Tab-separated table of C-alpha atoms and ligand atoms in Angstrom:
chain	number	residue	atom	x	y	z
A	1	UNK	CA	154.537	127.791	-27.867
A	2	UNK	CA	158.297	129.012	-28.853
A	3	UNK	CA	161.013	128.931	-27.494
A	4	UNK	CA	160.359	125.868	-25.576
A	5	UNK	CA	164.243	123.965	-24.289
A	6	UNK	CA	164.048	120.977	-25.913
A	7	UNK	CA	163.453	118.325	-22.632
A	8	UNK	CA	160.326	119.809	-21.707
A	9	UNK	CA	157.359	117.581	-19.271
A	10	UNK	CA	153.803	117.511	-21.198
A	11	UNK	CA	152.193	117.546	-19.277
A	12	UNK	CA	153.105	117.069	-15.008
A	13	UNK	CA	150.138	115.436	-12.422
A	14	UNK	CA	148.921	118.542	-9.398
A	15	UNK	CA	151.659	118.257	-6.904
A	16	UNK	CA	153.718	117.560	-9.297
A	17	UNK	CA	152.557	120.724	-11.121
A	18	UNK	CA	152.667	122.668	-7.906
A	19	UNK	CA	157.120	121.583	-7.198
A	20	UNK	CA	158.195	122.696	-10.725
A	21	UNK	CA	156.556	125.894	-10.342
A	22	UNK	CA	158.363	126.491	-6.504
A	23	UNK	CA	161.871	125.343	-8.052
A	24	UNK	CA	161.312	126.599	-11.197
A	25	UNK	CA	163.744	130.206	-10.825
A	26	UNK	CA	162.754	132.923	-11.618
A	27	UNK	CA	162.387	136.725	-11.169
A	28	UNK	CA	160.350	139.433	-9.351
A	29	UNK	CA	159.630	142.623	-11.252
A	30	UNK	CA	156.482	144.002	-9.267
A	31	UNK	CA	157.068	143.997	-5.591
A	32	UNK	CA	156.588	147.181	-3.463
A	33	UNK	CA	158.854	146.438	-0.597
A	34	UNK	CA	156.201	148.050	2.294
A	35	UNK	CA	153.927	145.539	0.968
A	36	UNK	CA	155.970	143.358	2.609
A	37	UNK	CA	155.284	144.410	6.408
A	38	UNK	CA	154.088	141.720	7.935
A	39	UNK	CA	152.170	141.956	10.792
A	40	UNK	CA	154.462	140.649	12.951
A	41	UNK	CA	157.434	142.921	11.884
A	42	UNK	CA	154.453	145.949	12.150
A	43	UNK	CA	153.660	145.887	15.652
A	44	UNK	CA	158.307	144.676	16.112
A	45	UNK	CA	158.676	148.258	14.036
A	46	UNK	CA	155.643	149.817	16.452
A	47	UNK	CA	157.831	149.190	20.240
A	48	UNK	CA	161.218	149.663	18.323
A	49	UNK	CA	159.964	153.017	17.890
A	50	UNK	CA	157.416	154.213	20.218
A	51	UNK	CA	154.594	154.247	17.120
A	52	UNK	CA	151.212	153.492	18.776
A	53	UNK	CA	149.105	152.021	16.604
A	54	UNK	CA	145.651	150.982	16.114
A	55	UNK	CA	144.862	147.553	16.380
A	56	UNK	CA	145.115	146.064	19.789
A	57	UNK	CA	146.997	142.981	17.930
A	58	UNK	CA	148.881	141.304	15.220
A	59	UNK	CA	145.387	138.810	14.689
A	60	UNK	CA	142.933	142.351	14.615
A	61	UNK	CA	145.201	143.798	12.244
A	62	UNK	CA	145.502	141.142	9.664
A	63	UNK	CA	141.369	140.655	10.439
A	64	UNK	CA	141.372	144.589	9.180
A	65	UNK	CA	142.843	143.445	4.965
A	66	UNK	CA	139.142	143.092	4.034
A	67	UNK	CA	139.937	145.218	1.343
A	68	UNK	CA	136.636	146.839	-1.673
A	69	UNK	CA	139.213	148.110	-3.526
A	70	UNK	CA	142.903	149.709	-4.215
A	71	UNK	CA	142.167	152.949	-1.768
A	72	UNK	CA	140.908	150.950	0.915
A	73	UNK	CA	144.471	149.148	0.021
A	74	UNK	CA	145.688	151.450	-0.191
A	75	UNK	CA	144.719	153.397	3.636
A	76	UNK	CA	145.742	150.333	4.845
A	77	UNK	CA	148.832	150.213	2.994
A	78	UNK	CA	150.394	153.578	3.999
A	79	UNK	CA	149.140	152.684	7.894
A	80	UNK	CA	151.785	150.380	7.652
A	81	UNK	CA	154.552	152.240	7.123
A	82	UNK	CA	154.245	154.576	9.973
A	83	UNK	CA	156.260	151.901	11.526
A	84	UNK	CA	159.589	152.755	9.613
A	85	UNK	CA	161.363	155.388	11.293
A	86	UNK	CA	165.757	154.103	10.855
A	87	UNK	CA	167.502	152.783	8.652
A	88	UNK	CA	167.299	149.594	10.561
A	89	UNK	CA	163.738	149.023	10.070
A	90	UNK	CA	163.765	149.935	6.002
A	91	UNK	CA	167.111	147.257	6.578
A	92	UNK	CA	164.794	144.020	8.009
A	93	UNK	CA	162.156	144.759	6.654
A	94	UNK	CA	163.715	144.310	2.928
A	95	UNK	CA	166.306	141.202	4.773
A	96	UNK	CA	162.623	139.191	6.009
A	97	UNK	CA	161.766	139.854	2.067
A	98	UNK	CA	164.461	138.341	0.807
A	99	UNK	CA	164.264	135.700	3.032
A	100	UNK	CA	161.322	134.779	1.580
A	101	UNK	CA	162.552	135.636	-1.885
A	102	UNK	CA	165.452	132.798	-1.793
A	103	UNK	CA	162.590	129.963	-0.243
A	104	UNK	CA	160.687	131.099	-3.231
A	105	UNK	CA	164.422	130.794	-5.810
A	106	UNK	CA	163.937	133.841	-6.967
A	107	UNK	CA	167.579	134.401	-8.462
A	108	UNK	CA	166.464	138.668	-9.106
A	109	UNK	CA	163.967	140.784	-7.705
A	110	UNK	CA	163.223	144.339	-9.051
A	111	UNK	CA	161.922	146.306	-5.696
A	112	UNK	CA	159.362	148.807	-5.780
A	113	UNK	CA	159.872	152.111	-3.588
A	114	UNK	CA	157.669	154.759	-1.922
A	115	UNK	CA	159.489	157.721	-0.510
A	116	UNK	CA	157.259	160.340	-0.453
A	117	UNK	CA	155.535	157.921	2.038
A	118	UNK	CA	158.447	158.834	4.448
A	119	UNK	CA	159.622	162.159	4.362
A	120	UNK	CA	155.909	162.889	4.585
A	121	UNK	CA	156.812	161.354	8.144
A	122	UNK	CA	159.902	163.163	8.385
A	123	UNK	CA	162.487	160.749	7.020
A	124	UNK	CA	165.056	161.524	4.362
A	125	UNK	CA	165.268	159.239	1.429
A	126	UNK	CA	168.617	158.650	1.999
A	127	UNK	CA	167.452	156.887	5.182
A	128	UNK	CA	164.713	154.723	3.203
A	129	UNK	CA	167.378	154.067	0.249
A	130	UNK	CA	170.901	153.227	2.473
A	131	UNK	CA	168.510	150.675	4.233
A	132	UNK	CA	167.258	149.120	1.733
A	133	UNK	CA	170.736	148.921	-0.575
A	134	UNK	CA	172.318	146.712	2.544
A	135	UNK	CA	169.659	144.607	2.272
A	136	UNK	CA	170.079	144.242	-1.496
A	137	UNK	CA	173.809	143.067	-1.334
A	138	UNK	CA	173.777	141.107	1.874
A	139	UNK	CA	170.894	139.277	0.037
A	140	UNK	CA	173.649	139.397	-3.109
A	141	UNK	CA	175.821	137.882	-0.650
A	142	UNK	CA	174.259	135.325	1.154
A	143	UNK	CA	171.652	133.503	-1.142
A	144	UNK	CA	174.108	135.729	-4.500
A	145	UNK	CA	170.511	137.461	-5.212
A	146	UNK	CA	170.288	140.599	-7.639
A	147	UNK	CA	168.555	142.624	-7.824
A	148	UNK	CA	167.445	146.312	-9.133
A	149	UNK	CA	166.022	149.236	-6.392
A	150	UNK	CA	163.071	151.526	-7.881
A	151	UNK	CA	161.964	154.435	-6.648
A	152	UNK	CA	157.899	155.269	-7.103
A	153	UNK	CA	155.851	158.297	-7.581
A	154	UNK	CA	152.829	158.638	-5.352
A	155	UNK	CA	149.759	159.555	-8.783
A	156	UNK	CA	147.396	160.830	-6.040
A	157	UNK	CA	150.234	163.734	-5.595
A	158	UNK	CA	151.203	165.941	-7.704
A	159	UNK	CA	153.622	165.792	-9.966
A	160	UNK	CA	155.524	168.996	-8.223
A	161	UNK	CA	155.586	166.983	-5.662
A	162	UNK	CA	157.330	163.496	-7.802
A	163	UNK	CA	160.007	166.129	-8.571
A	164	UNK	CA	160.683	167.346	-5.071
A	165	UNK	CA	161.115	163.602	-4.608
A	166	UNK	CA	163.054	162.609	-7.491
A	167	UNK	CA	165.188	165.927	-5.832
A	168	UNK	CA	165.409	164.311	-3.130
A	169	UNK	CA	167.140	160.827	-4.882
A	170	UNK	CA	168.978	162.162	-6.977
A	171	UNK	CA	172.030	162.383	-4.284
A	172	UNK	CA	171.980	157.984	-3.910
A	173	UNK	CA	170.924	157.899	-7.684
A	174	UNK	CA	173.070	155.231	-8.217
A	175	UNK	CA	171.687	152.625	-6.244
A	176	UNK	CA	168.061	152.753	-8.429
A	177	UNK	CA	168.260	151.890	-11.581
A	178	UNK	CA	164.534	153.556	-12.559
A	179	UNK	CA	161.185	155.053	-11.463
A	180	UNK	CA	157.614	154.112	-11.450
A	181	UNK	CA	154.217	155.397	-10.647
A	182	UNK	CA	151.273	153.890	-8.002
A	183	UNK	CA	149.640	154.615	-5.690
A	184	UNK	CA	145.187	155.034	-6.641
A	185	UNK	CA	144.692	155.117	-10.674
A	186	UNK	CA	141.539	156.627	-10.902
A	187	UNK	CA	141.692	159.770	-12.025
A	188	UNK	CA	144.779	160.513	-11.617
A	189	UNK	CA	146.142	159.434	-15.776
A	190	UNK	CA	150.124	158.913	-16.736
A	191	UNK	CA	149.731	162.340	-18.410
A	192	UNK	CA	149.851	164.427	-14.779
A	193	UNK	CA	153.699	163.312	-14.933
A	194	UNK	CA	154.776	164.252	-18.300
A	195	UNK	CA	157.449	166.527	-17.488
A	196	UNK	CA	159.277	164.824	-14.453
A	197	UNK	CA	159.448	161.538	-15.886
A	198	UNK	CA	160.503	163.246	-19.084
A	199	UNK	CA	163.228	164.046	-16.513
A	200	UNK	CA	164.158	160.293	-15.360
A	201	UNK	CA	164.690	159.153	-18.593
A	202	UNK	CA	166.891	162.641	-19.221
A	203	UNK	CA	169.049	161.221	-16.396
A	204	UNK	CA	168.889	157.778	-18.120
A	205	UNK	CA	166.480	156.087	-15.577
A	206	UNK	CA	164.712	153.368	-16.408
A	207	UNK	CA	160.893	153.416	-16.562
A	208	UNK	CA	157.883	151.283	-15.543
A	209	UNK	CA	154.230	152.485	-14.388
A	210	UNK	CA	151.250	150.956	-12.791
A	211	UNK	CA	148.891	151.034	-15.441
A	212	UNK	CA	144.842	149.191	-15.934
A	213	UNK	CA	145.029	147.331	-12.309
A	214	UNK	CA	142.080	149.971	-12.064
A	215	UNK	CA	142.422	152.502	-14.507
A	216	UNK	CA	141.133	151.706	-18.331
A	217	UNK	CA	143.012	150.532	-21.453
A	218	UNK	CA	142.863	154.355	-21.717
A	219	UNK	CA	146.272	154.887	-19.256
A	220	UNK	CA	147.656	152.202	-20.612
A	221	UNK	CA	147.962	153.765	-23.696
A	222	UNK	CA	149.294	157.593	-21.768
A	223	UNK	CA	151.976	155.144	-20.241
A	224	UNK	CA	153.378	153.664	-22.871
A	225	UNK	CA	152.944	157.503	-25.202
A	226	UNK	CA	153.432	160.266	-22.946
A	227	UNK	CA	155.667	158.063	-20.218
A	228	UNK	CA	157.259	155.714	-22.320
A	229	UNK	CA	157.076	152.576	-20.202
A	230	UNK	CA	159.481	149.934	-20.978
A	231	UNK	CA	156.521	147.511	-18.643
A	232	UNK	CA	153.849	147.775	-17.499
A	233	UNK	CA	152.982	146.685	-14.285
A	234	UNK	CA	149.799	145.384	-14.047
A	235	UNK	CA	148.310	145.792	-17.615
A	236	UNK	CA	145.614	144.068	-16.985
A	237	UNK	CA	142.365	145.626	-18.948
A	238	UNK	CA	144.429	145.885	-22.063
A	239	UNK	CA	142.180	142.956	-23.654
A	240	UNK	CA	139.472	146.029	-23.629
A	241	UNK	CA	141.396	148.063	-26.526
A	242	UNK	CA	142.449	144.415	-28.616
A	243	UNK	CA	144.173	147.255	-30.934
A	244	UNK	CA	146.697	147.865	-27.988
A	245	UNK	CA	147.380	143.773	-27.424
A	246	UNK	CA	148.471	143.419	-30.036
A	247	UNK	CA	150.521	146.466	-29.640
A	248	UNK	CA	151.816	144.933	-26.251
A	249	UNK	CA	152.448	141.676	-28.578
A	250	UNK	CA	154.043	143.579	-31.069
A	251	UNK	CA	156.312	145.161	-28.954
A	252	UNK	CA	156.917	142.767	-25.977
A	253	UNK	CA	156.616	144.380	-24.076
A	254	UNK	CA	155.968	143.333	-20.766
A	255	UNK	CA	152.938	143.120	-18.439
A	256	UNK	CA	153.620	142.429	-14.509
A	257	UNK	CA	150.876	140.824	-13.379
A	258	UNK	CA	149.901	140.656	-9.728
A	259	UNK	CA	147.181	137.307	-9.272
A	260	UNK	CA	146.476	137.394	-5.244
A	261	UNK	CA	146.141	141.464	-6.080
A	262	UNK	CA	143.466	141.312	-7.877
A	263	UNK	CA	141.498	138.944	-6.712
A	264	UNK	CA	142.254	140.676	-2.600
A	265	UNK	CA	141.809	144.652	-4.212
A	266	UNK	CA	138.666	142.684	-6.489
A	267	UNK	CA	139.435	143.624	-9.485
A	268	UNK	CA	138.508	139.498	-11.194
A	269	UNK	CA	136.004	137.280	-8.082
A	270	UNK	CA	138.456	134.820	-8.369
A	271	UNK	CA	141.435	133.202	-9.717
A	272	UNK	CA	139.608	131.093	-11.897
A	273	UNK	CA	137.992	134.652	-13.176
A	274	UNK	CA	142.440	136.251	-14.360
A	275	UNK	CA	142.675	136.723	-17.775
A	276	UNK	CA	146.008	134.966	-17.150
A	277	UNK	CA	145.402	132.499	-19.750
A	278	UNK	CA	144.149	134.960	-22.289
A	279	UNK	CA	147.279	137.066	-21.998
A	280	UNK	CA	148.845	134.179	-22.076
A	281	UNK	CA	146.989	133.177	-25.567
A	282	UNK	CA	147.154	136.645	-26.901
A	283	UNK	CA	151.536	136.159	-26.986
A	284	UNK	CA	151.534	138.980	-24.839
A	285	UNK	CA	154.926	138.749	-22.706
A	286	UNK	CA	153.279	138.434	-19.087
A	287	UNK	CA	155.086	137.948	-15.598
A	288	UNK	CA	153.518	136.206	-12.116
A	289	UNK	CA	154.508	138.413	-8.944
A	290	UNK	CA	153.671	139.177	-5.797
A	291	UNK	CA	152.583	142.772	-5.039
A	292	UNK	CA	151.983	143.304	-1.691
A	293	UNK	CA	152.559	139.637	-0.233
A	294	UNK	CA	151.916	140.220	3.573
A	295	UNK	CA	148.644	142.482	2.732
A	296	UNK	CA	147.394	139.369	-0.078
A	297	UNK	CA	147.475	136.293	1.090
A	298	UNK	CA	151.242	134.750	-0.563
A	299	UNK	CA	155.090	135.423	-1.988
A	300	UNK	CA	155.902	134.917	-5.985
A	301	UNK	CA	155.466	131.021	-5.916
A	302	UNK	CA	151.231	131.819	-3.310
A	303	UNK	CA	150.749	133.180	-6.594
A	304	UNK	CA	151.904	130.744	-9.172
A	305	UNK	CA	151.198	127.447	-7.002
A	306	UNK	CA	147.415	128.763	-6.639
A	307	UNK	CA	147.412	130.491	-10.477
A	308	UNK	CA	147.689	127.104	-12.512
A	309	UNK	CA	145.216	124.929	-9.550
A	310	UNK	CA	142.531	127.349	-10.260
A	311	UNK	CA	143.532	126.825	-13.928
A	312	UNK	CA	143.699	124.071	-15.241
A	313	UNK	CA	144.553	125.022	-18.648
A	314	UNK	CA	147.759	126.001	-17.657
A	315	UNK	CA	150.544	123.992	-17.529
A	316	UNK	CA	154.235	123.137	-17.931
A	317	UNK	CA	154.703	125.099	-21.080
A	318	UNK	CA	152.554	127.912	-19.565
A	319	UNK	CA	154.887	128.356	-16.832
A	320	UNK	CA	157.936	128.214	-18.564
A	321	UNK	CA	157.398	130.927	-20.602
A	322	UNK	CA	155.639	132.761	-16.725
A	323	UNK	CA	159.266	132.435	-15.725
A	324	UNK	CA	161.447	132.820	-18.967
A	325	UNK	CA	159.675	136.032	-19.744
A	326	UNK	CA	160.434	137.632	-15.691
A	327	UNK	CA	164.592	137.003	-17.142
A	328	UNK	CA	164.305	139.097	-20.355
A	329	UNK	CA	161.957	141.841	-18.853
A	330	UNK	CA	164.230	142.696	-16.112
A	331	UNK	CA	166.701	145.019	-16.329
A	332	UNK	CA	169.497	143.104	-15.425
A	333	UNK	CA	172.864	142.587	-17.583
A	334	UNK	CA	171.911	139.335	-20.864
A	335	UNK	CA	175.031	137.376	-19.399
A	336	UNK	CA	172.721	137.712	-15.985
A	337	UNK	CA	169.676	136.739	-18.489
A	338	UNK	CA	171.107	133.528	-20.467
A	339	UNK	CA	172.940	131.683	-17.100
A	340	UNK	CA	169.187	132.532	-14.911
A	341	UNK	CA	167.395	130.599	-18.808
A	342	UNK	CA	169.897	127.444	-18.880
A	343	UNK	CA	168.933	127.228	-14.885
A	344	UNK	CA	165.392	127.467	-15.884
A	345	UNK	CA	166.091	124.789	-19.347
A	346	UNK	CA	168.172	122.594	-16.755
A	347	UNK	CA	164.853	122.740	-13.896
A	348	UNK	CA	162.714	121.731	-16.693
A	349	UNK	CA	164.939	118.972	-18.193
A	350	UNK	CA	164.739	117.265	-15.315
A	351	UNK	CA	160.384	117.146	-14.314
A	352	UNK	CA	161.250	115.905	-18.928
A	353	UNK	CA	161.998	112.681	-16.834
B	418	ADE	N1	151.099	150.251	-3.980
B	418	ADE	C1	151.258	149.073	-3.244
B	418	ADE	N2	150.281	148.142	-3.787
B	418	ADE	C2	150.275	149.633	-5.054
B	418	ADE	C3	149.184	148.350	-6.902
B	418	ADE	N3	148.459	147.421	-5.941
B	418	ADE	N4	148.401	149.686	-7.318
B	418	ADE	C4	149.331	151.152	-6.996
B	418	ADE	N5	149.573	150.949	-6.027
B	418	ADE	C5	149.993	151.025	-5.608
B	419	ZN	ZN1	151.479	147.538	-7.568
């Protein structure tokens, strides 16, 4: 593997490997902030806002998190977001995420939010963005975590509705760096959103898109060719097209992979069956992320530790490449990337001793 630092541990015992994975500085590039809403916070916000909940207790709600596919998850995810009403609700949700991020040694986070989920209940986009942005600023001040917000369009809705969401978000343009595409993938190809993404590019917004999670490799090609996505969220089904894998490798188009999500949504049978090693072997710019940590059983360090434990072929060099890729693939300034990579090198040098 290229770009490895000069002082690297060759191999580590499992507990020491897990410690390195936890300790290494990293960026998270695929986290839906509404997917960080833990059941305890759902109940607290429901009580605060007088919102009735269908589940009688935190335990009953958590027990309902037995998903069979993406849609079965999305139904609960949108219902859970229904407790978010006021600016402080969005702040509290994002702040809880940043506290977890700090504990996981995340130094930079690019955070998705779904404004259409909230405007449908009459919550203005400004309420959402202002609450989230306040938490981003405080995370920088208290933890030194840098962050960016990325507005996602819901692909099960129409392009016209995406244009309306963009219009409502434009007064807050300075608070988000880019746009993404999420929600139900099958039957909603990227081509459906060609014009709204063209407009976003004209506005100078960065572009990412979910593709190749449940949908076919052709959706990844559509995201690249039609939306001009700079990163692909998930993208694990790229392996169904060797030509596409070669293209992604040659262009160093990042894939933001979410192993625990893929298992919970039955994209892979278990972590041992995940294709992360194949993606790394193909030379792709892969990163590890949590997606919707409150629903999928873990935050970013849980994803790293559990995935490495399940795939014994993965070792320190893979960990280094994944963390380094997360910085390379981010929309952060070059000087920040260099600083984080220097800190990453220092962490690995300590483990080489
Ligand atoms: N929204 C939140 N999580 C998602 C996922 N894993 N795929 C598509 N849309 C999502
Ligand atoms: Zn996602």
